[in-house]
């Protein structure tokens, strides 16, 4: 029995050390004003997410789709929108196509180290990741900025943050 208790104790210590010191990459959304994390999810290279909103001038929907590279950086993959307007370049990325009433700027591949959106009730910013849809305009106060970023955190921190959301 004594040998079994010793083994169990060693197993528990090793397990604790592993979940405390092993780091995993995550995607986070943070309400900057309150410093509250409103979304966290483990990520892998090539994962994608999309931000959708209603443009305030054109009054048309816009979307930006991003991907995670091998180093867990966020890159803008493509954007799509319904109409050109003030401040919109005539092209971005390697290709521009029109499909089903949408204008696409494809293969942009622009690193986004500081990705922040000003969330508004008018624009109705909506975040899509895998099978999840977050209506950010219902989750943070009107006009609060939300930062989207990646980070490596301990398994322990990840579990704790998931449980406290």
PDB file of C-alpha atoms in Angstrom:
ATOM      1  CA  UNK A   1       0.000   0.000   0.000  1.00  0.00           C
ATOM      2  CA  UNK A   2       2.855   2.375   0.802  1.00  0.00           C
ATOM      3  CA  UNK A   3       4.383   1.879  -2.653  1.00  0.00           C
ATOM      4  CA  UNK A   4       1.031   2.655  -4.271  1.00  0.00           C
ATOM      5  CA  UNK A   5       0.662   5.909  -2.307  1.00  0.00           C
ATOM      6  CA  UNK A   6       4.143   6.985  -3.320  1.00  0.00           C
ATOM      7  CA  UNK A   7       3.375   6.282  -6.983  1.00  0.00           C
ATOM      8  CA  UNK A   8       0.110   8.216  -6.735  1.00  0.00           C
ATOM      9  CA  UNK A   9       1.873  11.176  -5.133  1.00  0.00           C
ATOM     10  CA  UNK A  10       4.534  11.251  -7.867  1.00  0.00           C
ATOM     11  CA  UNK A  11       1.851  10.953 -10.543  1.00  0.00           C
ATOM     12  CA  UNK A  12      -0.091  13.895  -9.077  1.00  0.00           C
ATOM     13  CA  UNK A  13       3.000  16.073  -8.809  1.00  0.00           C
ATOM     14  CA  UNK A  14       4.102  15.322 -12.373  1.00  0.00           C
ATOM     15  CA  UNK A  15       0.545  15.927 -13.651  1.00  0.00           C
ATOM     16  CA  UNK A  16       0.344  19.264 -11.864  1.00  0.00           C
ATOM     17  CA  UNK A  17       3.727  20.342 -13.225  1.00  0.00           C
ATOM     18  CA  UNK A  18       2.706  19.386 -16.737  1.00  0.00           C
ATOM     19  CA  UNK A  19      -0.561  21.354 -16.731  1.00  0.00           C
ATOM     20  CA  UNK A  20       1.154  24.302 -15.097  1.00  0.00           C
ATOM     21  CA  UNK A  21       4.257  24.502 -17.310  1.00  0.00           C
ATOM     22  CA  UNK A  22       3.181  23.167 -20.710  1.00  0.00           C
ATOM     23  CA  UNK A  23       2.080  26.060 -22.922  1.00  0.00           C
ATOM     24  CA  UNK A  24      -0.583  25.871 -25.605  1.00  0.00           C
ATOM     25  CA  UNK A  25      -1.454  28.464 -28.275  1.00  0.00           C
ATOM     26  CA  UNK A  26      -4.830  30.169 -27.900  1.00  0.00           C
ATOM     27  CA  UNK A  27      -6.912  32.789 -29.670  1.00  0.00           C
ATOM     28  CA  UNK A  28      -8.308  35.450 -27.338  1.00  0.00           C
ATOM     29  CA  UNK A  29     -10.834  38.255 -27.623  1.00  0.00           C
ATOM     30  CA  UNK A  30     -10.515  40.906 -24.949  1.00  0.00           C
ATOM     31  CA  UNK A  31     -12.739  43.873 -24.118  1.00  0.00           C
ATOM     32  CA  UNK A  32      -9.951  46.448 -23.841  1.00  0.00           C
ATOM     33  CA  UNK A  33     -11.816  48.887 -21.564  1.00  0.00           C
ATOM     34  CA  UNK A  34     -12.675  46.286 -18.924  1.00  0.00           C
ATOM     35  CA  UNK A  35      -9.705  43.957 -19.613  1.00  0.00           C
ATOM     36  CA  UNK A  36     -12.209  41.068 -19.643  1.00  0.00           C
ATOM     37  CA  UNK A  37     -11.476  38.056 -21.808  1.00  0.00           C
ATOM     38  CA  UNK A  38     -14.706  37.324 -23.675  1.00  0.00           C
ATOM     39  CA  UNK A  39     -13.458  34.398 -25.769  1.00  0.00           C
ATOM     40  CA  UNK A  40     -10.612  31.907 -25.592  1.00  0.00           C
ATOM     41  CA  UNK A  41     -10.004  28.817 -27.706  1.00  0.00           C
ATOM     42  CA  UNK A  42      -7.049  26.534 -28.426  1.00  0.00           C
ATOM     43  CA  UNK A  43      -5.720  27.060 -31.949  1.00  0.00           C
ATOM     44  CA  UNK A  44      -3.678  25.242 -34.565  1.00  0.00           C
ATOM     45  CA  UNK A  45      -1.909  26.464 -37.707  1.00  0.00           C
ATOM     46  CA  UNK A  46      -4.381  27.157 -40.561  1.00  0.00           C
ATOM     47  CA  UNK A  47      -7.340  27.760 -38.234  1.00  0.00           C
ATOM     48  CA  UNK A  48      -9.531  30.554 -39.581  1.00  0.00           C
ATOM     49  CA  UNK A  49     -11.897  33.088 -38.090  1.00  0.00           C
ATOM     50  CA  UNK A  50     -14.086  35.808 -39.588  1.00  0.00           C
ATOM     51  CA  UNK A  51     -15.272  39.199 -38.381  1.00  0.00           C
ATOM     52  CA  UNK A  52     -18.528  40.410 -39.948  1.00  0.00           C
ATOM     53  CA  UNK A  53     -20.080  43.875 -39.602  1.00  0.00           C
ATOM     54  CA  UNK A  54     -22.285  46.443 -41.314  1.00  0.00           C
ATOM     55  CA  UNK A  55     -20.227  49.268 -42.821  1.00  0.00           C
ATOM     56  CA  UNK A  56     -21.319  52.650 -41.448  1.00  0.00           C
ATOM     57  CA  UNK A  57     -21.006  54.593 -44.733  1.00  0.00           C
ATOM     58  CA  UNK A  58     -21.951  52.076 -47.431  1.00  0.00           C
ATOM     59  CA  UNK A  59     -24.583  50.433 -45.181  1.00  0.00           C
ATOM     60  CA  UNK A  60     -23.488  47.093 -46.629  1.00  0.00           C
ATOM     61  CA  UNK A  61     -22.050  43.994 -44.936  1.00  0.00           C
ATOM     62  CA  UNK A  62     -18.281  43.546 -44.735  1.00  0.00           C
ATOM     63  CA  UNK A  63     -16.217  40.537 -43.706  1.00  0.00           C
ATOM     64  CA  UNK A  64     -12.569  39.951 -42.995  1.00  0.00           C
ATOM     65  CA  UNK A  65     -11.272  36.397 -42.760  1.00  0.00           C
ATOM     66  CA  UNK A  66      -8.023  35.648 -40.986  1.00  0.00           C
ATOM     67  CA  UNK A  67      -5.873  32.560 -40.548  1.00  0.00           C
ATOM     68  CA  UNK A  68      -3.297  31.386 -38.042  1.00  0.00           C
ATOM     69  CA  UNK A  69       0.162  30.719 -39.480  1.00  0.00           C
ATOM     70  CA  UNK A  70       2.717  28.127 -38.324  1.00  0.00           C
ATOM     71  CA  UNK A  71       4.089  30.545 -35.716  1.00  0.00           C
ATOM     72  CA  UNK A  72       0.578  31.301 -34.384  1.00  0.00           C
ATOM     73  CA  UNK A  73       0.442  34.803 -35.864  1.00  0.00           C
ATOM     74  CA  UNK A  74      -2.820  36.234 -37.205  1.00  0.00           C
ATOM     75  CA  UNK A  75      -2.800  37.056 -40.925  1.00  0.00           C
ATOM     76  CA  UNK A  76      -5.541  38.673 -42.978  1.00  0.00           C
ATOM     77  CA  UNK A  77      -6.427  36.105 -45.654  1.00  0.00           C
ATOM     78  CA  UNK A  78      -9.193  37.877 -47.552  1.00  0.00           C
ATOM     79  CA  UNK A  79     -11.893  40.471 -47.242  1.00  0.00           C
ATOM     80  CA  UNK A  80     -15.258  40.641 -48.939  1.00  0.00           C
ATOM     81  CA  UNK A  81     -17.769  43.445 -49.228  1.00  0.00           C
ATOM     82  CA  UNK A  82     -20.750  44.543 -51.291  1.00  0.00           C
ATOM     83  CA  UNK A  83     -19.701  48.016 -52.466  1.00  0.00           C
ATOM     84  CA  UNK A  84     -16.682  50.250 -52.846  1.00  0.00           C
ATOM     85  CA  UNK A  85     -16.752  53.429 -50.808  1.00  0.00           C
ATOM     86  CA  UNK A  86     -14.590  56.180 -49.382  1.00  0.00           C
ATOM     87  CA  UNK A  87     -11.232  54.874 -48.211  1.00  0.00           C
ATOM     88  CA  UNK A  88     -11.540  51.473 -49.899  1.00  0.00           C
ATOM     89  CA  UNK A  89      -8.596  50.730 -52.202  1.00  0.00           C
ATOM     90  CA  UNK A  90      -9.338  49.516 -55.709  1.00  0.00           C
ATOM     91  CA  UNK A  91      -7.498  46.288 -54.896  1.00  0.00           C
ATOM     92  CA  UNK A  92      -5.618  44.467 -52.160  1.00  0.00           C
ATOM     93  CA  UNK A  93      -3.935  41.087 -52.128  1.00  0.00           C
ATOM     94  CA  UNK A  94      -3.057  39.083 -55.181  1.00  0.00           C
ATOM     95  CA  UNK A  95      -6.539  38.689 -56.704  1.00  0.00           C
ATOM     96  CA  UNK A  96      -9.803  40.585 -56.894  1.00  0.00           C
ATOM     97  CA  UNK A  97     -12.946  38.710 -57.916  1.00  0.00           C
ATOM     98  CA  UNK A  98     -16.688  39.345 -57.904  1.00  0.00           C
ATOM     99  CA  UNK A  99     -18.882  36.425 -56.883  1.00  0.00           C
ATOM    100  CA  UNK A 100     -22.571  36.325 -55.925  1.00  0.00           C
ATOM    101  CA  UNK A 101     -22.701  40.105 -55.473  1.00  0.00           C
ATOM    102  CA  UNK A 102     -19.605  40.226 -53.240  1.00  0.00           C
ATOM    103  CA  UNK A 103     -16.247  41.804 -54.121  1.00  0.00           C
ATOM    104  CA  UNK A 104     -13.367  39.692 -52.815  1.00  0.00           C
ATOM    105  CA  UNK A 105      -9.787  40.773 -52.195  1.00  0.00           C
ATOM    106  CA  UNK A 106      -7.963  37.423 -51.987  1.00  0.00           C
ATOM    107  CA  UNK A 107      -4.544  36.233 -50.823  1.00  0.00           C
ATOM    108  CA  UNK A 108      -3.784  39.357 -48.811  1.00  0.00           C
ATOM    109  CA  UNK A 109      -1.586  37.519 -46.265  1.00  0.00           C
ATOM    110  CA  UNK A 110      -1.033  40.639 -44.154  1.00  0.00           C
ATOM    111  CA  UNK A 111       0.218  40.096 -40.576  1.00  0.00           C
ATOM    112  CA  UNK A 112      -2.135  41.636 -38.003  1.00  0.00           C
ATOM    113  CA  UNK A 113      -0.152  41.983 -34.755  1.00  0.00           C
ATOM    114  CA  UNK A 114      -2.598  44.551 -33.354  1.00  0.00           C
ATOM    115  CA  UNK A 115      -6.092  43.544 -34.455  1.00  0.00           C
ATOM    116  CA  UNK A 116      -8.686  45.745 -32.756  1.00  0.00           C
ATOM    117  CA  UNK A 117     -12.319  46.434 -33.633  1.00  0.00           C
ATOM    118  CA  UNK A 118     -14.535  49.180 -32.231  1.00  0.00           C
ATOM    119  CA  UNK A 119     -17.714  47.250 -31.489  1.00  0.00           C
ATOM    120  CA  UNK A 120     -21.000  49.051 -32.089  1.00  0.00           C
ATOM    121  CA  UNK A 121     -24.686  48.319 -31.903  1.00  0.00           C
ATOM    122  CA  UNK A 122     -25.097  49.740 -35.411  1.00  0.00           C
ATOM    123  CA  UNK A 123     -22.350  47.702 -37.087  1.00  0.00           C
ATOM    124  CA  UNK A 124     -23.363  44.527 -35.217  1.00  0.00           C
ATOM    125  CA  UNK A 125     -19.868  43.014 -35.184  1.00  0.00           C
ATOM    126  CA  UNK A 126     -20.117  39.233 -35.245  1.00  0.00           C
ATOM    127  CA  UNK A 127     -17.189  36.868 -34.767  1.00  0.00           C
ATOM    128  CA  UNK A 128     -17.131  33.382 -36.345  1.00  0.00           C
ATOM    129  CA  UNK A 129     -14.681  30.663 -35.319  1.00  0.00           C
ATOM    130  CA  UNK A 130     -15.212  27.008 -36.159  1.00  0.00           C
ATOM    131  CA  UNK A 131     -18.806  26.256 -35.077  1.00  0.00           C
ATOM    132  CA  UNK A 132     -19.090  29.279 -32.787  1.00  0.00           C
ATOM    133  CA  UNK A 133     -20.810  32.588 -33.468  1.00  0.00           C
ATOM    134  CA  UNK A 134     -20.330  35.488 -31.073  1.00  0.00           C
ATOM    135  CA  UNK A 135     -22.489  38.585 -31.377  1.00  0.00           C
ATOM    136  CA  UNK A 136     -19.887  40.926 -29.914  1.00  0.00           C
ATOM    137  CA  UNK A 137     -22.318  43.867 -29.893  1.00  0.00           C
ATOM    138  CA  UNK A 138     -24.350  41.928 -27.303  1.00  0.00           C
ATOM    139  CA  UNK A 139     -21.292  40.994 -25.236  1.00  0.00           C
ATOM    140  CA  UNK A 140     -19.542  44.337 -24.733  1.00  0.00           C
ATOM    141  CA  UNK A 141     -20.814  47.891 -24.242  1.00  0.00           C
ATOM    142  CA  UNK A 142     -21.424  49.995 -27.349  1.00  0.00           C
ATOM    143  CA  UNK A 143     -18.199  51.569 -28.710  1.00  0.00           C
ATOM    144  CA  UNK A 144     -15.890  49.383 -26.602  1.00  0.00           C
ATOM    145  CA  UNK A 145     -12.814  48.195 -28.493  1.00  0.00           C
ATOM    146  CA  UNK A 146     -12.180  44.443 -28.682  1.00  0.00           C
ATOM    147  CA  UNK A 147      -8.668  43.151 -29.242  1.00  0.00           C
ATOM    148  CA  UNK A 148      -8.129  39.853 -31.071  1.00  0.00           C
ATOM    149  CA  UNK A 149      -4.781  38.172 -30.459  1.00  0.00           C
ATOM    150  CA  UNK A 150      -2.918  34.917 -29.962  1.00  0.00           C
ATOM    151  CA  UNK A 151      -0.828  33.898 -27.001  1.00  0.00           C
ATOM    152  CA  UNK A 152       0.764  30.792 -25.508  1.00  0.00           C
ATOM    153  CA  UNK A 153      -0.530  30.068 -22.021  1.00  0.00           C
ATOM    154  CA  UNK A 154      -0.313  27.171 -19.596  1.00  0.00           C
ATOM    155  CA  UNK A 155      -2.847  24.371 -19.799  1.00  0.00           C
ATOM    156  CA  UNK A 156      -3.819  25.324 -16.246  1.00  0.00           C
ATOM    157  CA  UNK A 157      -4.537  28.953 -17.274  1.00  0.00           C
ATOM    158  CA  UNK A 158      -6.489  27.786 -20.299  1.00  0.00           C
ATOM    159  CA  UNK A 159      -8.714  25.497 -18.246  1.00  0.00           C
ATOM    160  CA  UNK A 160      -9.222  28.196 -15.610  1.00  0.00           C
ATOM    161  CA  UNK A 161     -10.156  30.858 -18.184  1.00  0.00           C
ATOM    162  CA  UNK A 162     -12.542  28.514 -20.013  1.00  0.00           C
ATOM    163  CA  UNK A 163     -14.285  27.690 -16.729  1.00  0.00           C
ATOM    164  CA  UNK A 164     -14.609  31.346 -15.708  1.00  0.00           C
ATOM    165  CA  UNK A 165     -16.043  32.681 -18.981  1.00  0.00           C
TER     166      UNK A 165
END
